[in-house]
Coordinates of C-alpha atoms in Angstrom, one line a residue:
M1 CA -40.1 -58.0 12.7
S2 CA -37.0 -58.5 14.8
R3 CA -35.0 -59.3 11.7
R4 CA -35.8 -55.9 10.3
L5 CA -34.9 -54.1 13.5
L6 CA -31.5 -55.9 13.4
T7 CA -30.8 -54.9 9.8
R8 CA -31.6 -51.3 10.4
E9 CA -29.3 -51.1 13.4
A10 CA -26.6 -53.0 11.5
E11 CA -26.8 -50.5 8.6
G12 CA -26.2 -47.5 11.0
E13 CA -22.7 -46.2 11.0
T14 CA -20.4 -47.4 13.7
G15 CA -17.2 -45.7 14.7
I16 CA -14.6 -45.6 17.4
D17 CA -14.8 -42.9 20.0
L18 CA -11.4 -41.1 20.0
S19 CA -12.0 -38.7 22.8
P20 CA -10.6 -41.0 25.6
M21 CA -7.5 -41.5 23.5
I22 CA -7.0 -37.8 23.0
D23 CA -7.5 -37.3 26.7
C24 CA -4.7 -39.8 27.4
I25 CA -2.5 -38.0 24.9
F26 CA -3.0 -34.6 26.6
I27 CA -2.4 -36.1 30.0
L28 CA 0.9 -37.5 28.8
L29 CA 1.8 -34.2 27.2
I30 CA 1.2 -32.3 30.4
F31 CA 3.1 -34.9 32.3
F32 CA 6.2 -34.5 30.1
I33 CA 6.1 -30.8 30.1
V34 CA 5.8 -30.6 33.9
T35 CA 8.6 -33.2 34.5
T36 CA 11.0 -31.6 32.0
V37 CA 14.1 -30.2 33.6
F38 CA 15.8 -27.1 32.2
V39 CA 19.5 -26.4 33.0
E40 CA 20.3 -22.8 33.3
E41 CA 23.6 -22.0 31.7
P42 CA 25.7 -19.1 33.1
G43 CA 25.5 -17.1 29.9
V44 CA 29.3 -16.8 29.0
E45 CA 31.6 -18.9 27.0
I46 CA 33.9 -20.9 29.2
L47 CA 36.9 -22.9 28.0
K48 CA 36.8 -25.8 30.6
P49 CA 40.0 -27.6 31.6
G50 CA 40.3 -31.1 30.1
V51 CA 40.2 -34.4 32.1
R52 CA 40.0 -38.0 31.0
L53 CA 36.6 -38.6 32.7
D54 CA 33.8 -36.0 32.7
A55 CA 30.8 -36.3 35.0
E56 CA 27.6 -35.0 33.5
L57 CA 26.1 -31.9 34.8
E58 CA 23.3 -32.5 37.2
R59 CA 19.9 -31.3 36.4
N60 CA 18.4 -28.7 38.8
S61 CA 21.7 -27.2 39.9
I62 CA 23.3 -23.8 40.5
I63 CA 25.9 -23.2 37.9
V64 CA 28.5 -20.4 38.6
A65 CA 31.1 -19.5 35.9
V66 CA 34.6 -18.1 36.3
T67 CA 35.7 -16.5 33.0
A68 CA 39.2 -16.2 31.6
E69 CA 39.1 -12.5 32.7
N70 CA 38.4 -13.8 36.3
K71 CA 34.9 -12.5 36.3
V72 CA 32.3 -14.5 38.2
V73 CA 29.0 -14.9 36.4
Y74 CA 25.7 -16.4 37.5
G75 CA 22.6 -16.4 35.2
G76 CA 24.3 -14.1 32.6
K77 CA 25.0 -11.5 35.2
E78 CA 28.4 -10.6 36.7
L79 CA 28.8 -11.0 40.5
S80 CA 31.6 -10.1 42.9
V81 CA 33.3 -13.0 44.6
A82 CA 31.6 -11.9 47.8
G83 CA 28.3 -11.7 46.1
V84 CA 28.5 -15.3 45.1
G85 CA 28.0 -16.5 48.7
A86 CA 24.9 -14.4 49.2
R87 CA 23.3 -15.5 45.9
V88 CA 24.0 -19.1 46.5
R89 CA 22.7 -18.8 50.1
Q90 CA 19.5 -17.2 48.7
L91 CA 19.0 -20.1 46.2
L92 CA 19.8 -22.8 48.7
N93 CA 17.0 -21.4 51.1
R94 CA 14.5 -22.5 48.4
D95 CA 15.9 -25.9 47.5
D96 CA 19.0 -27.9 48.5
L97 CA 20.6 -27.9 45.1
P98 CA 24.1 -28.9 44.1
V99 CA 26.5 -26.1 43.0
I100 CA 28.6 -26.6 39.8
I101 CA 31.4 -24.2 39.2
Q102 CA 32.5 -23.8 35.6
A103 CA 36.0 -22.4 35.7
D104 CA 37.8 -21.3 32.5
A105 CA 41.2 -23.0 32.1
R106 CA 42.8 -19.6 31.7
A107 CA 41.2 -18.3 35.0
D108 CA 43.4 -17.7 38.0
H109 CA 43.3 -20.5 40.5
G110 CA 43.0 -18.0 43.3
V111 CA 39.7 -16.6 42.0
F112 CA 38.4 -20.1 41.5
S113 CA 39.3 -21.1 45.1
D114 CA 37.7 -18.0 46.5
V115 CA 34.5 -18.8 44.7
W116 CA 34.7 -22.3 46.0
S117 CA 35.2 -21.0 49.6
E118 CA 32.2 -18.6 49.2
V119 CA 30.0 -21.4 47.9
K120 CA 31.1 -23.7 50.7
N121 CA 30.5 -21.0 53.3
A122 CA 27.1 -20.3 51.9
G123 CA 26.0 -23.9 53.0
A124 CA 26.3 -25.8 49.8
K125 CA 26.6 -29.6 50.6
K126 CA 27.6 -30.7 47.1
I127 CA 30.1 -28.7 45.0
S128 CA 31.4 -29.8 41.7
L129 CA 33.8 -28.5 39.0
S130 CA 32.6 -28.7 35.5
T131 CA 35.2 -29.9 33.0
R132 CA 35.2 -30.9 29.3
S133 CA 36.0 -34.5 28.4
G134 CA 39.1 -35.5 26.6
Q135 CA 42.5 -34.0 26.4
G136 CA 42.7 -30.2 25.6

């Protein structure tokens, strides 16, 4: 009698339960989506001055651009030089982020230094200049 029971149980279909593996895949997917960092570009084309070594842009940073026409842009919107300080101060109240200034090679140095001063006076602890690698 016991032999017949074993054979009947052995004849039943066996399978692998995939639901724990699918749960793990979804948890990994959610983890990677949440930890992904998006860099917000300023929204204008900038010709950066060339240097031999180029530091990579930091993730989660405030990027301010100075165009060749000496316009200051953040998030695709034009700001006045005085408005940069207020905007950076507002963003630094939420998080202590580094500020990266992308100045066009054809921009006036005076405008760049005014933007740098405004960012510094807004309380930014780490300010960087974004350049392109190689010789221009």
